[in-house]
Amino acid sequence: FPDGDIVLDIEQRLLKLHRKRLQCSSVFSDMLHIPQPAETDRIDGCPSVKFVGDAFADWEVALRWIYNKECANWLQLSLFDVLARAVRIATKYDICDLRQWGIKELTSRWPVDVVNVRLNSLPHAAEAIALAQECNVPEILPSAFYALSVQKFHSSADGGHSHTILHPNDLRRLIAGREALQDALVCIVIDPLTEAGCYNNVSCGQCAPRRAEYWRARLAPDPKSPWSSWLIRELEQMEGDDAFITSLCPECVHAHLSTLRWRLGRLRGAIPSFFLL
């Protein structure tokens, strides 16, 4: 901007901006209120600030928002990397409104409640974990880990390159979570009708074999699927399977739904601990 009054030097590229625009950041607001020494570096007659460690592309996204907040409507439709750039700058320089918008977008993709994880949670799950750790957004971690854990590493999905993105500690969390989910699945398949702590699980002799067969068939992994057992989603879908539920006697309907809801609730609460969070 020709009428700018401060120059930012980012990756050897210069941006001439307006101080008042940068005051949406508490970091800049504090810095700009500090009296500057006379020998401050100047470019084009303006004081300059050199940034170390920031990406120019990150600042491009942040400045679009700073100069035109209405562009947030456009950003909502943007790719994950644009969202990540905005969150990084907003976090580092304490731009509260931009960070709040970014977290809202992240939680729409990786919900706080893992039951709400959907297909849009699968892409960029590994990158979301790395971003959450970098920018202190822990609320998306359970869903992001869970979304990554259901993806098969040998396929072309995100799981196949997560080891190149995740910190070793997070890779360990991912492996631990996958193992815990697999253990939970195996326990159900081995004995579908027994659930410790669920007191309404008694089935009549006529319905019991069909219930056991149903559980095993529904939870059997599909080798052609790009993801492994998506246990929470499968339990949700089983709860809405009226065709099977209405085929049971009234007592077994109650037992079947009680078992489903018990397992879903327990799994829902256990996901953070599965991933060592």
Short mmCIF file of C-alpha atoms in Angstrom, two decimals:
data_model
loop_
_atom_site.label_atom_id
_atom_site.label_comp_id
_atom_site.label_asym_id
_atom_site.label_seq_id
_atom_site.Cartn_x
_atom_site.Cartn_y
_atom_site.Cartn_z
CA PHE A 1 0.00 0.00 0.00
CA PRO A 2 1.60 3.32 -1.03
CA ASP A 3 0.22 5.04 2.07
CA GLY A 4 1.38 2.30 4.44
CA ASP A 5 3.38 3.32 7.48
CA ILE A 6 5.19 0.10 8.44
CA VAL A 7 7.11 -2.50 6.43
CA LEU A 8 7.13 -6.20 7.25
CA ASP A 9 10.10 -8.21 5.98
CA ILE A 10 9.00 -11.84 5.64
CA GLU A 11 11.18 -14.38 3.84
CA GLN A 12 12.99 -11.51 2.10
CA ARG A 13 9.73 -10.13 0.75
CA LEU A 14 8.52 -6.70 1.83
CA LEU A 15 4.97 -5.71 2.70
CA LYS A 16 4.10 -2.05 3.26
CA LEU A 17 1.07 -2.01 5.52
CA HIS A 18 -0.93 0.18 7.90
CA ARG A 19 -0.17 0.08 11.60
CA LYS A 20 -3.81 0.50 12.58
CA ARG A 21 -4.70 -2.65 10.66
CA LEU A 22 -2.14 -4.68 12.58
CA GLN A 23 -3.53 -3.61 15.93
CA CYS A 24 -6.11 -6.40 15.76
CA SER A 25 -3.15 -8.40 17.07
CA SER A 26 -2.42 -7.79 20.74
CA VAL A 27 1.24 -8.55 20.02
CA PHE A 28 1.46 -5.81 17.40
CA SER A 29 -0.70 -3.46 19.43
CA ASP A 30 1.71 -3.68 22.35
CA MET A 31 4.77 -3.45 20.12
CA LEU A 32 3.53 -0.42 18.21
CA HIS A 33 2.83 1.49 21.42
CA ILE A 34 6.43 1.13 22.55
CA PRO A 35 8.49 4.21 21.62
CA GLN A 36 10.92 3.28 18.85
CA PRO A 37 14.58 4.39 18.91
CA ALA A 38 15.69 6.89 16.29
CA GLU A 39 18.07 4.37 14.69
CA THR A 40 15.28 1.91 13.85
CA ASP A 41 15.72 0.30 10.43
CA ARG A 42 13.61 2.07 7.84
CA ILE A 43 12.49 1.09 4.36
CA ASP A 44 10.80 3.57 2.03
CA GLY A 45 10.66 6.01 4.93
CA CYS A 46 8.82 3.57 7.21
CA PRO A 47 10.05 1.54 10.18
CA SER A 48 10.59 -2.09 9.24
CA VAL A 49 10.14 -5.31 11.18
CA LYS A 50 11.95 -8.46 10.11
CA PHE A 51 10.18 -11.74 10.84
CA VAL A 52 12.10 -14.94 11.44
CA GLY A 53 10.34 -18.29 11.21
CA ASP A 54 7.14 -17.04 9.58
CA ALA A 55 6.04 -18.18 6.13
CA PHE A 56 5.08 -15.49 3.66
CA ALA A 57 2.15 -17.66 2.51
CA ASP A 58 0.82 -17.74 6.09
CA TRP A 59 0.86 -13.96 6.24
CA GLU A 60 -0.88 -13.69 2.86
CA VAL A 61 -3.88 -15.52 4.28
CA ALA A 62 -3.89 -13.58 7.54
CA LEU A 63 -3.67 -10.24 5.74
CA ARG A 64 -6.65 -11.09 3.56
CA TRP A 65 -8.64 -11.40 6.75
CA ILE A 66 -7.07 -8.34 8.41
CA TYR A 67 -7.87 -6.09 5.45
CA ASN A 68 -11.21 -7.62 4.54
CA LYS A 69 -12.87 -9.64 7.27
CA GLU A 70 -15.74 -10.44 4.91
CA CYS A 71 -13.34 -12.76 3.11
CA ALA A 72 -13.93 -15.19 5.98
CA ASN A 73 -16.97 -16.34 4.02
CA TRP A 74 -14.62 -17.28 1.19
CA LEU A 75 -12.15 -18.88 3.55
CA GLN A 76 -14.85 -21.22 4.83
CA LEU A 77 -14.78 -22.92 1.45
CA SER A 78 -11.01 -23.03 1.27
CA LEU A 79 -8.55 -25.87 1.51
CA PHE A 80 -7.16 -27.08 4.80
CA ASP A 81 -3.76 -25.49 4.25
CA VAL A 82 -5.37 -22.03 4.01
CA LEU A 83 -7.18 -22.61 7.29
CA ALA A 84 -3.95 -23.85 8.89
CA ARG A 85 -2.06 -20.74 7.74
CA ALA A 86 -4.68 -18.49 9.30
CA VAL A 87 -4.63 -20.37 12.61
CA ARG A 88 -0.83 -20.32 12.83
CA ILE A 89 -0.57 -16.55 12.44
CA ALA A 90 -3.61 -15.88 14.63
CA THR A 91 -2.14 -18.00 17.41
CA LYS A 92 1.40 -16.67 17.23
CA TYR A 93 0.35 -13.01 17.14
CA ASP A 94 -2.79 -13.30 19.26
CA ILE A 95 -5.36 -12.21 16.68
CA CYS A 96 -8.33 -13.31 18.74
CA ASP A 97 -11.15 -13.01 16.20
CA LEU A 98 -9.21 -14.82 13.49
CA ARG A 99 -8.20 -17.58 15.89
CA GLN A 100 -11.80 -18.01 17.07
CA TRP A 101 -12.94 -18.32 13.47
CA GLY A 102 -10.18 -20.83 12.76
CA ILE A 103 -11.03 -22.99 15.77
CA LYS A 104 -14.71 -22.94 14.80
CA GLU A 105 -13.77 -24.21 11.34
CA LEU A 106 -11.48 -26.88 12.78
CA THR A 107 -14.13 -28.17 15.19
CA SER A 108 -16.64 -28.33 12.34
CA ARG A 109 -14.31 -30.84 10.67
CA TRP A 110 -13.02 -32.57 13.81
CA PRO A 111 -15.87 -32.23 16.34
CA VAL A 112 -15.35 -32.20 20.07
CA ASP A 113 -17.68 -35.21 20.28
CA VAL A 114 -16.17 -38.11 18.31
CA VAL A 115 -19.65 -39.47 17.61
CA ASN A 116 -20.02 -36.61 15.11
CA VAL A 117 -16.95 -37.57 13.07
CA ARG A 118 -17.95 -37.86 9.41
CA LEU A 119 -16.28 -38.38 6.04
CA ASN A 120 -15.07 -34.77 5.95
CA SER A 121 -12.96 -35.57 9.02
CA LEU A 122 -10.79 -38.07 7.13
CA PRO A 123 -8.75 -35.80 4.82
CA HIS A 124 -5.87 -33.94 6.49
CA ALA A 125 -6.42 -35.65 9.85
CA ALA A 126 -2.66 -36.02 10.38
CA GLU A 127 -2.07 -32.38 9.50
CA ALA A 128 -4.87 -31.40 11.88
CA ILE A 129 -3.14 -33.24 14.72
CA ALA A 130 0.14 -31.48 14.01
CA LEU A 131 -1.62 -28.11 13.79
CA ALA A 132 -3.54 -28.71 17.02
CA GLN A 133 -0.32 -29.50 18.87
CA GLU A 134 1.48 -26.51 17.38
CA CYS A 135 -1.32 -24.01 17.98
CA ASN A 136 -2.85 -25.35 21.20
CA VAL A 137 -6.21 -26.59 19.91
CA PRO A 138 -6.53 -29.77 22.02
CA GLU A 139 -10.29 -30.04 21.58
CA ILE A 140 -9.95 -31.45 18.05
CA LEU A 141 -7.34 -34.08 18.94
CA PRO A 142 -9.66 -37.01 19.87
CA SER A 143 -11.64 -36.72 16.64
CA ALA A 144 -8.56 -36.11 14.50
CA PHE A 145 -6.76 -39.13 15.95
CA TYR A 146 -9.89 -41.24 15.58
CA ALA A 147 -10.41 -40.11 11.97
CA LEU A 148 -6.82 -40.99 11.14
CA SER A 149 -6.97 -44.32 12.95
CA VAL A 150 -9.80 -45.69 10.81
CA GLN A 151 -7.79 -45.15 7.61
CA LYS A 152 -5.70 -47.99 6.26
CA PHE A 153 -2.01 -47.21 6.00
CA HIS A 154 -1.49 -49.32 2.88
CA SER A 155 -4.09 -47.37 0.90
CA SER A 156 -3.64 -43.97 -0.69
CA ALA A 157 -5.58 -42.32 2.12
CA ASP A 158 -4.02 -39.96 4.66
CA GLY A 159 -3.03 -42.83 6.91
CA GLY A 160 -0.37 -43.86 4.44
CA HIS A 161 1.78 -40.77 4.98
CA SER A 162 0.95 -39.85 8.56
CA HIS A 163 4.40 -40.97 9.70
CA THR A 164 5.92 -38.11 7.67
CA ILE A 165 3.73 -35.52 9.40
CA LEU A 166 3.27 -36.58 13.00
CA HIS A 167 5.70 -36.06 15.84
CA PRO A 168 6.97 -39.42 17.18
CA ASN A 169 4.91 -38.95 20.35
CA ASP A 170 1.75 -38.47 18.29
CA LEU A 171 2.60 -41.43 16.09
CA ARG A 172 2.82 -43.51 19.26
CA ARG A 173 -0.59 -42.18 20.33
CA LEU A 174 -2.02 -43.15 16.96
CA ILE A 175 -0.67 -46.69 17.17
CA ALA A 176 -1.90 -47.08 20.76
CA GLY A 177 -5.36 -45.87 19.78
CA ARG A 178 -5.60 -48.18 16.79
CA GLU A 179 -4.63 -51.12 18.99
CA ALA A 180 -7.20 -50.18 21.65
CA LEU A 181 -9.95 -49.86 19.04
CA GLN A 182 -8.98 -53.20 17.54
CA ASP A 183 -9.09 -54.80 20.99
CA ALA A 184 -12.56 -53.35 21.58
CA LEU A 185 -13.75 -54.72 18.23
CA VAL A 186 -12.29 -58.18 18.85
CA CYS A 187 -13.96 -58.40 22.27
CA ILE A 188 -17.34 -57.67 20.71
CA VAL A 189 -16.90 -60.12 17.83
CA ILE A 190 -15.74 -62.92 20.14
CA ASP A 191 -18.72 -62.55 22.47
CA PRO A 192 -21.33 -60.17 20.99
CA LEU A 193 -23.95 -60.73 23.66
CA THR A 194 -21.81 -60.27 26.77
CA GLU A 195 -21.01 -56.78 27.95
CA ALA A 196 -19.70 -56.28 31.46
CA GLY A 197 -21.63 -53.59 33.27
CA CYS A 198 -24.61 -53.66 30.92
CA TYR A 199 -27.42 -55.10 33.04
CA ASN A 200 -30.13 -55.29 30.37
CA ASN A 201 -28.41 -57.62 27.94
CA VAL A 202 -30.29 -60.89 28.47
CA SER A 203 -31.57 -62.41 25.24
CA CYS A 204 -34.12 -65.17 24.70
CA GLY A 205 -33.02 -68.48 23.23
CA GLN A 206 -34.68 -67.76 19.90
CA CYS A 207 -33.21 -64.29 19.33
CA ALA A 208 -29.76 -64.86 20.82
CA PRO A 209 -28.20 -66.69 17.82
CA ARG A 210 -29.55 -64.10 15.39
CA ARG A 211 -28.31 -61.25 17.55
CA ALA A 212 -24.82 -62.76 17.76
CA GLU A 213 -24.71 -63.39 14.01
CA TYR A 214 -25.93 -59.86 13.32
CA TRP A 215 -23.22 -58.26 15.47
CA ARG A 216 -20.46 -60.31 13.85
CA ALA A 217 -21.69 -59.62 10.32
CA ARG A 218 -22.05 -55.88 10.89
CA LEU A 219 -18.63 -55.46 12.47
CA ALA A 220 -16.69 -57.72 10.11
CA PRO A 221 -13.93 -55.66 8.41
CA ASP A 222 -14.31 -55.10 4.68
CA PRO A 223 -10.98 -55.76 2.90
CA LYS A 224 -12.10 -53.61 -0.04
CA SER A 225 -12.85 -50.56 2.10
CA PRO A 226 -10.26 -47.74 2.26
CA TRP A 227 -10.71 -47.68 6.02
CA SER A 228 -10.70 -50.27 8.76
CA SER A 229 -13.60 -50.80 11.15
CA TRP A 230 -15.29 -47.48 11.82
CA LEU A 231 -16.70 -48.76 15.07
CA ILE A 232 -18.55 -45.69 16.36
CA ARG A 233 -20.28 -45.05 13.05
CA GLU A 234 -21.21 -48.71 12.73
CA LEU A 235 -22.77 -48.73 16.19
CA GLU A 236 -24.76 -45.61 15.32
CA GLN A 237 -26.04 -47.21 12.12
CA MET A 238 -26.95 -50.40 13.95
CA GLU A 239 -29.05 -48.37 16.37
CA GLY A 240 -31.08 -47.14 13.41
CA ASP A 241 -31.46 -50.55 11.72
CA ASP A 242 -35.21 -50.86 12.19
CA ALA A 243 -35.46 -53.89 9.92
CA PHE A 244 -33.38 -55.99 12.29
CA ILE A 245 -34.64 -54.43 15.50
CA THR A 246 -38.29 -55.10 14.68
CA SER A 247 -37.47 -58.74 13.94
CA LEU A 248 -36.64 -59.29 17.62
CA CYS A 249 -39.05 -60.03 20.42
CA PRO A 250 -39.88 -57.04 22.68
CA GLU A 251 -37.56 -58.17 25.46
CA CYS A 252 -34.67 -58.67 23.06
CA VAL A 253 -35.28 -55.29 21.40
CA HIS A 254 -34.68 -53.73 24.78
CA ALA A 255 -31.61 -55.89 25.37
CA HIS A 256 -30.21 -55.16 21.90
CA LEU A 257 -30.64 -51.39 22.18
CA SER A 258 -29.28 -51.36 25.72
CA THR A 259 -26.14 -53.17 24.57
CA LEU A 260 -25.71 -50.84 21.60
CA ARG A 261 -26.09 -47.69 23.66
CA TRP A 262 -23.86 -49.00 26.42
CA ARG A 263 -21.08 -49.84 24.00
CA LEU A 264 -21.45 -46.58 22.11
CA GLY A 265 -21.38 -44.53 25.30
CA ARG A 266 -18.41 -46.37 26.73
CA LEU A 267 -16.47 -46.09 23.49
CA ARG A 268 -17.33 -42.42 23.18
CA GLY A 269 -15.86 -41.72 26.60
CA ALA A 270 -12.82 -43.93 26.11
CA ILE A 271 -11.51 -42.47 22.85
CA PRO A 272 -9.27 -39.81 24.48
CA SER A 273 -7.66 -42.39 26.76
CA PHE A 274 -7.26 -44.82 23.84
CA PHE A 275 -5.03 -42.21 22.18
CA LEU A 276 -3.25 -41.35 25.43
CA LEU A 277 -4.73 -37.85 25.52
#
